[in-house]
Amino acid sequence: GAVVSQHPSWVICKSGTSVKIECRSLDFQATTMFWYRQFPKQSLMLMATSNEGSKATYEQGVEKDKFLINHASLTLSTLTVTSAHPEDSSFYICSARDMENEKLFFGSGTQLSVL
Amino acid sequence: AQSVSQHNHHVILSEAASLELGCNYSYGGTVNLFWYVQYPGQHLQLLLKYFSGDPLVKGIKGFEAEFIKSKFSFNLRKPSVQWSDTAEYFCAVNALNTDKLIFGTGTRLQVFP
């Protein structure tokens, strides 16, 4: 089946640094990718919709200058957490929509811990 | 705003027991409904989905879910669970004409042999 690769799966960083998370669709093309975050014991919350070749659409309350999204190709979207702080520690998951059949596939997630 | 409620946060069962996980959503319009499963250390995977038609949906691995429109519910069921069903289960709703999936908080299922 279709695979979405998310990297890294786990990252620890110091407060104030930036962290980039990659989301790749390995065997299909995706004009649309989604970024979610999940706090412990809470729901997956949609952060933004990433559109290839155009600006991402952010959900209410998500700081676009803090969570930079780039969807430069049909197989890659990146989320950069800029100037990370401990409150950004969370589990981030991406998903990609297959252009051909509209199916949605999820990455394995990235656990971000900011010290 | 749309929301999804999963009332069972943690369920512990013995093998061969029957399973029902509750899912209720709040949205007045037409929706698509999903159950996703995440096995330990693995990706989120689609278990089953409802778009239209027969409200009783069969999914993979013996799971099924029933859409009851009047109750805004989409409960997941399995007559006899196995140890390999140990996982986190997420209900999700997608209002038509949007790309957004709204997830419930998930239910952690532990099955003991």
PDB file of N, CA, C and O in Angstrom, chain A residues 24-66:
ATOM      1  N   ARG A  24       7.075  12.763   3.383  1.00  0.00           N
ATOM      2  CA  ARG A  24       7.221  12.371   1.986  1.00  0.00           C
ATOM      3  C   ARG A  24       6.223  11.289   1.608  1.00  0.00           C
ATOM      4  O   ARG A  24       6.054  10.309   2.342  1.00  0.00           O
ATOM      5  N   SER A  25       5.598  11.468   0.478  1.00  0.00           N
ATOM      6  CA  SER A  25       4.790  10.378  -0.082  1.00  0.00           C
ATOM      7  C   SER A  25       5.708   9.578  -0.984  1.00  0.00           C
ATOM      8  O   SER A  25       6.309  10.110  -1.913  1.00  0.00           O
ATOM      9  N   LEU A  26       5.857   8.300  -0.686  1.00  0.00           N
ATOM     10  CA  LEU A  26       6.895   7.511  -1.348  1.00  0.00           C
ATOM     11  C   LEU A  26       6.473   6.936  -2.695  1.00  0.00           C
ATOM     12  O   LEU A  26       7.301   6.740  -3.573  1.00  0.00           O
ATOM     13  N   ASP A  27       5.230   6.609  -2.873  1.00  0.00           N
ATOM     14  CA  ASP A  27       4.841   5.986  -4.140  1.00  0.00           C
ATOM     15  C   ASP A  27       3.574   6.592  -4.719  1.00  0.00           C
ATOM     16  O   ASP A  27       2.863   5.947  -5.485  1.00  0.00           O
ATOM     17  N   PHE A  28       3.306   7.832  -4.354  1.00  0.00           N
ATOM     18  CA  PHE A  28       2.185   8.527  -4.983  1.00  0.00           C
ATOM     19  C   PHE A  28       2.451  10.027  -4.874  1.00  0.00           C
ATOM     20  O   PHE A  28       3.320  10.476  -4.130  1.00  0.00           O
ATOM     21  N   GLN A  29       1.684  10.785  -5.626  1.00  0.00           N
ATOM     22  CA  GLN A  29       1.826  12.235  -5.599  1.00  0.00           C
ATOM     23  C   GLN A  29       0.681  12.849  -4.817  1.00  0.00           C
ATOM     24  O   GLN A  29      -0.456  12.375  -4.875  1.00  0.00           O
ATOM     25  N   ALA A  30       1.014  13.896  -4.105  1.00  0.00           N
ATOM     26  CA  ALA A  30       0.025  14.520  -3.226  1.00  0.00           C
ATOM     27  C   ALA A  30       0.070  16.032  -3.388  1.00  0.00           C
ATOM     28  O   ALA A  30       1.056  16.662  -3.008  1.00  0.00           O
ATOM     29  N   THR A  31      -1.000  16.605  -3.930  1.00  0.00           N
ATOM     30  CA  THR A  31      -1.059  18.065  -3.989  1.00  0.00           C
ATOM     31  C   THR A  31      -1.410  18.634  -2.620  1.00  0.00           C
ATOM     32  O   THR A  31      -1.154  19.801  -2.346  1.00  0.00           O
ATOM     33  N   THR A  32      -2.007  17.800  -1.791  1.00  0.00           N
ATOM     34  CA  THR A  32      -2.446  18.261  -0.479  1.00  0.00           C
ATOM     35  C   THR A  32      -1.883  17.365   0.611  1.00  0.00           C
ATOM     36  O   THR A  32      -2.007  16.145   0.541  1.00  0.00           O
ATOM     37  N   MET A  33      -1.268  17.996   1.582  1.00  0.00           N
ATOM     38  CA  MET A  33      -0.806  17.283   2.771  1.00  0.00           C
ATOM     39  C   MET A  33      -1.310  18.029   3.995  1.00  0.00           C
ATOM     40  O   MET A  33      -1.593  19.222   3.932  1.00  0.00           O
ATOM     41  N   PHE A  34      -1.441  17.311   5.081  1.00  0.00           N
ATOM     42  CA  PHE A  34      -1.996  17.888   6.295  1.00  0.00           C
ATOM     43  C   PHE A  34      -1.021  17.685   7.438  1.00  0.00           C
ATOM     44  O   PHE A  34      -0.378  16.647   7.558  1.00  0.00           O
ATOM     45  N   TRP A  35      -0.989  18.654   8.334  1.00  0.00           N
ATOM     46  CA  TRP A  35      -0.155  18.540   9.531  1.00  0.00           C
ATOM     47  C   TRP A  35      -1.048  18.591  10.773  1.00  0.00           C
ATOM     48  O   TRP A  35      -1.871  19.490  10.920  1.00  0.00           O
ATOM     49  N   TYR A  36      -0.850  17.589  11.637  1.00  0.00           N
ATOM     50  CA  TYR A  36      -1.603  17.498  12.879  1.00  0.00           C
ATOM     51  C   TYR A  36      -0.626  17.500  14.052  1.00  0.00           C
ATOM     52  O   TYR A  36       0.539  17.120  13.916  1.00  0.00           O
ATOM     53  N   ARG A  37      -1.140  17.885  15.207  1.00  0.00           N
ATOM     54  CA  ARG A  37      -0.357  17.699  16.433  1.00  0.00           C
ATOM     55  C   ARG A  37      -1.258  17.071  17.477  1.00  0.00           C
ATOM     56  O   ARG A  37      -2.487  17.233  17.453  1.00  0.00           O
ATOM     57  N   GLN A  38      -0.629  16.349  18.375  1.00  0.00           N
ATOM     58  CA  GLN A  38      -1.385  15.666  19.412  1.00  0.00           C
ATOM     59  C   GLN A  38      -0.686  15.829  20.741  1.00  0.00           C
ATOM     60  O   GLN A  38       0.467  15.419  20.899  1.00  0.00           O
ATOM     61  N   PHE A  39      -1.379  16.436  21.687  1.00  0.00           N
ATOM     62  CA  PHE A  39      -0.880  16.507  23.049  1.00  0.00           C
ATOM     63  C   PHE A  39      -1.319  15.236  23.773  1.00  0.00           C
ATOM     64  O   PHE A  39      -2.303  14.610  23.393  1.00  0.00           O
ATOM     65  N   PRO A  40      -0.587  14.868  24.840  1.00  0.00           N
ATOM     66  CA  PRO A  40      -0.934  13.636  25.555  1.00  0.00           C
ATOM     67  C   PRO A  40      -2.397  13.598  25.975  1.00  0.00           C
ATOM     68  O   PRO A  40      -2.926  14.584  26.479  1.00  0.00           O
ATOM     69  N   LYS A  41      -3.030  12.501  25.696  1.00  0.00           N
ATOM     70  CA  LYS A  41      -4.421  12.256  26.075  1.00  0.00           C
ATOM     71  C   LYS A  41      -5.406  13.227  25.425  1.00  0.00           C
ATOM     72  O   LYS A  41      -6.518  13.396  25.904  1.00  0.00           O
ATOM     73  N   GLN A  42      -4.981  13.837  24.351  1.00  0.00           N
ATOM     74  CA  GLN A  42      -5.881  14.727  23.621  1.00  0.00           C
ATOM     75  C   GLN A  42      -5.997  14.283  22.174  1.00  0.00           C
ATOM     76  O   GLN A  42      -5.286  13.400  21.713  1.00  0.00           O
ATOM     77  N   SER A  43      -6.901  14.913  21.486  1.00  0.00           N
ATOM     78  CA  SER A  43      -7.164  14.527  20.105  1.00  0.00           C
ATOM     79  C   SER A  43      -6.068  15.003  19.162  1.00  0.00           C
ATOM     80  O   SER A  43      -5.320  15.917  19.476  1.00  0.00           O
ATOM     81  N   LEU A  44      -6.013  14.368  18.006  1.00  0.00           N
ATOM     82  CA  LEU A  44      -5.209  14.901  16.911  1.00  0.00           C
ATOM     83  C   LEU A  44      -5.875  16.187  16.442  1.00  0.00           C
ATOM     84  O   LEU A  44      -7.050  16.194  16.105  1.00  0.00           O
ATOM     85  N   MET A  45      -5.118  17.259  16.414  1.00  0.00           N
ATOM     86  CA  MET A  45      -5.684  18.545  16.001  1.00  0.00           C
ATOM     87  C   MET A  45      -5.036  18.980  14.698  1.00  0.00           C
ATOM     88  O   MET A  45      -3.814  19.032  14.594  1.00  0.00           O
ATOM     89  N   LEU A  46      -5.859  19.314  13.722  1.00  0.00           N
ATOM     90  CA  LEU A  46      -5.327  19.794  12.455  1.00  0.00           C
ATOM     91  C   LEU A  46      -4.686  21.160  12.676  1.00  0.00           C
ATOM     92  O   LEU A  46      -5.310  22.064  13.225  1.00  0.00           O
ATOM     93  N   MET A  47      -3.430  21.283  12.219  1.00  0.00           N
ATOM     94  CA  MET A  47      -2.727  22.556  12.335  1.00  0.00           C
ATOM     95  C   MET A  47      -2.855  23.361  11.050  1.00  0.00           C
ATOM     96  O   MET A  47      -3.111  24.550  11.066  1.00  0.00           O
ATOM     97  N   ALA A  48      -2.615  22.661   9.930  1.00  0.00           N
ATOM     98  CA  ALA A  48      -2.584  23.376   8.655  1.00  0.00           C
ATOM     99  C   ALA A  48      -2.733  22.405   7.506  1.00  0.00           C
ATOM    100  O   ALA A  48      -2.440  21.212   7.632  1.00  0.00           O
ATOM    101  N   THR A  49      -3.202  22.948   6.410  1.00  0.00           N
ATOM    102  CA  THR A  49      -3.304  22.213   5.153  1.00  0.00           C
ATOM    103  C   THR A  49      -2.236  22.749   4.219  1.00  0.00           C
ATOM    104  O   THR A  49      -2.175  23.957   3.969  1.00  0.00           O
ATOM    105  N   SER A  50      -1.408  21.847   3.735  1.00  0.00           N
ATOM    106  CA  SER A  50      -0.284  22.220   2.895  1.00  0.00           C
ATOM    107  C   SER A  50      -0.618  21.948   1.437  1.00  0.00           C
ATOM    108  O   SER A  50      -0.986  20.831   1.085  1.00  0.00           O
ATOM    109  N   ASN A  51      -0.527  22.955   0.609  1.00  0.00           N
ATOM    110  CA  ASN A  51      -0.867  22.824  -0.808  1.00  0.00           C
ATOM    111  C   ASN A  51       0.382  23.025  -1.666  1.00  0.00           C
ATOM    112  O   ASN A  51       1.069  24.035  -1.520  1.00  0.00           O
ATOM    113  N   GLU A  52       0.640  22.087  -2.541  1.00  0.00           N
ATOM    114  CA  GLU A  52       1.815  22.156  -3.392  1.00  0.00           C
ATOM    115  C   GLU A  52       1.802  23.414  -4.230  1.00  0.00           C
ATOM    116  O   GLU A  52       0.813  23.721  -4.907  1.00  0.00           O
ATOM    117  N   GLY A  53       2.862  24.167  -4.134  1.00  0.00           N
ATOM    118  CA  GLY A  53       3.021  25.348  -4.966  1.00  0.00           C
ATOM    119  C   GLY A  53       2.299  26.589  -4.482  1.00  0.00           C
ATOM    120  O   GLY A  53       2.318  27.614  -5.156  1.00  0.00           O
ATOM    121  N   SER A  54       1.663  26.506  -3.333  1.00  0.00           N
ATOM    122  CA  SER A  54       0.995  27.700  -2.810  1.00  0.00           C
ATOM    123  C   SER A  54       1.128  27.729  -1.295  1.00  0.00           C
ATOM    124  O   SER A  54       1.662  26.807  -0.681  1.00  0.00           O
ATOM    125  N   LYS A  55       0.640  28.787  -0.717  1.00  0.00           N
ATOM    126  CA  LYS A  55       0.773  28.956   0.726  1.00  0.00           C
ATOM    127  C   LYS A  55      -0.121  27.971   1.473  1.00  0.00           C
ATOM    128  O   LYS A  55      -1.209  27.635   1.024  1.00  0.00           O
ATOM    129  N   ALA A  56       0.350  27.579   2.633  1.00  0.00           N
ATOM    130  CA  ALA A  56      -0.439  26.683   3.463  1.00  0.00           C
ATOM    131  C   ALA A  56      -1.619  27.428   4.086  1.00  0.00           C
ATOM    132  O   ALA A  56      -1.579  28.646   4.265  1.00  0.00           O
ATOM    133  N   THR A  57      -2.632  26.680   4.396  1.00  0.00           N
ATOM    134  CA  THR A  57      -3.805  27.234   5.076  1.00  0.00           C
ATOM    135  C   THR A  57      -3.758  26.795   6.527  1.00  0.00           C
ATOM    136  O   THR A  57      -3.775  25.598   6.816  1.00  0.00           O
ATOM    137  N   TYR A  58      -3.690  27.761   7.429  1.00  0.00           N
ATOM    138  CA  TYR A  58      -3.536  27.455   8.850  1.00  0.00           C
ATOM    139  C   TYR A  58      -4.891  27.481   9.564  1.00  0.00           C
ATOM    140  O   TYR A  58      -5.756  28.300   9.245  1.00  0.00           O
ATOM    141  N   GLU A  59      -5.018  26.608  10.538  1.00  0.00           N
ATOM    142  CA  GLU A  59      -6.215  26.610  11.362  1.00  0.00           C
ATOM    143  C   GLU A  59      -6.154  27.765  12.365  1.00  0.00           C
ATOM    144  O   GLU A  59      -5.074  28.279  12.687  1.00  0.00           O
ATOM    145  N   GLN A  60      -7.320  28.113  12.827  1.00  0.00           N
ATOM    146  CA  GLN A  60      -7.399  29.215  13.790  1.00  0.00           C
ATOM    147  C   GLN A  60      -6.559  28.906  15.017  1.00  0.00           C
ATOM    148  O   GLN A  60      -6.614  27.805  15.572  1.00  0.00           O
ATOM    149  N   GLY A  61      -5.793  29.880  15.425  1.00  0.00           N
ATOM    150  CA  GLY A  61      -4.983  29.717  16.626  1.00  0.00           C
ATOM    151  C   GLY A  61      -3.591  29.169  16.373  1.00  0.00           C
ATOM    152  O   GLY A  61      -2.777  29.101  17.298  1.00  0.00           O
ATOM    153  N   VAL A  62      -3.300  28.771  15.159  1.00  0.00           N
ATOM    154  CA  VAL A  62      -1.961  28.253  14.836  1.00  0.00           C
ATOM    155  C   VAL A  62      -1.123  29.385  14.252  1.00  0.00           C
ATOM    156  O   VAL A  62      -1.527  30.038  13.291  1.00  0.00           O
ATOM    157  N   GLU A  63       0.038  29.629  14.858  1.00  0.00           N
ATOM    158  CA  GLU A  63       0.879  30.743  14.413  1.00  0.00           C
ATOM    159  C   GLU A  63       1.643  30.367  13.151  1.00  0.00           C
ATOM    160  O   GLU A  63       2.549  29.524  13.176  1.00  0.00           O
ATOM    161  N   LYS A  64       1.336  31.025  12.069  1.00  0.00           N
ATOM    162  CA  LYS A  64       1.980  30.678  10.806  1.00  0.00           C
ATOM    163  C   LYS A  64       3.455  31.044  10.776  1.00  0.00           C
ATOM    164  O   LYS A  64       4.248  30.428  10.071  1.00  0.00           O
ATOM    165  N   ASP A  65       3.846  32.040  11.560  1.00  0.00           N
ATOM    166  CA  ASP A  65       5.262  32.424  11.583  1.00  0.00           C
ATOM    167  C   ASP A  65       6.087  31.482  12.445  1.00  0.00           C
ATOM    168  O   ASP A  65       7.307  31.441  12.333  1.00  0.00           O
ATOM    169  N   LYS A  66       5.406  30.753  13.293  1.00  0.00           N
ATOM    170  CA  LYS A  66       6.113  29.818  14.166  1.00  0.00           C
ATOM    171  C   LYS A  66       6.197  28.430  13.511  1.00  0.00           C
ATOM    172  O   LYS A  66       7.196  27.745  13.636  1.00  0.00           O
TER     173      LYS A  66
END
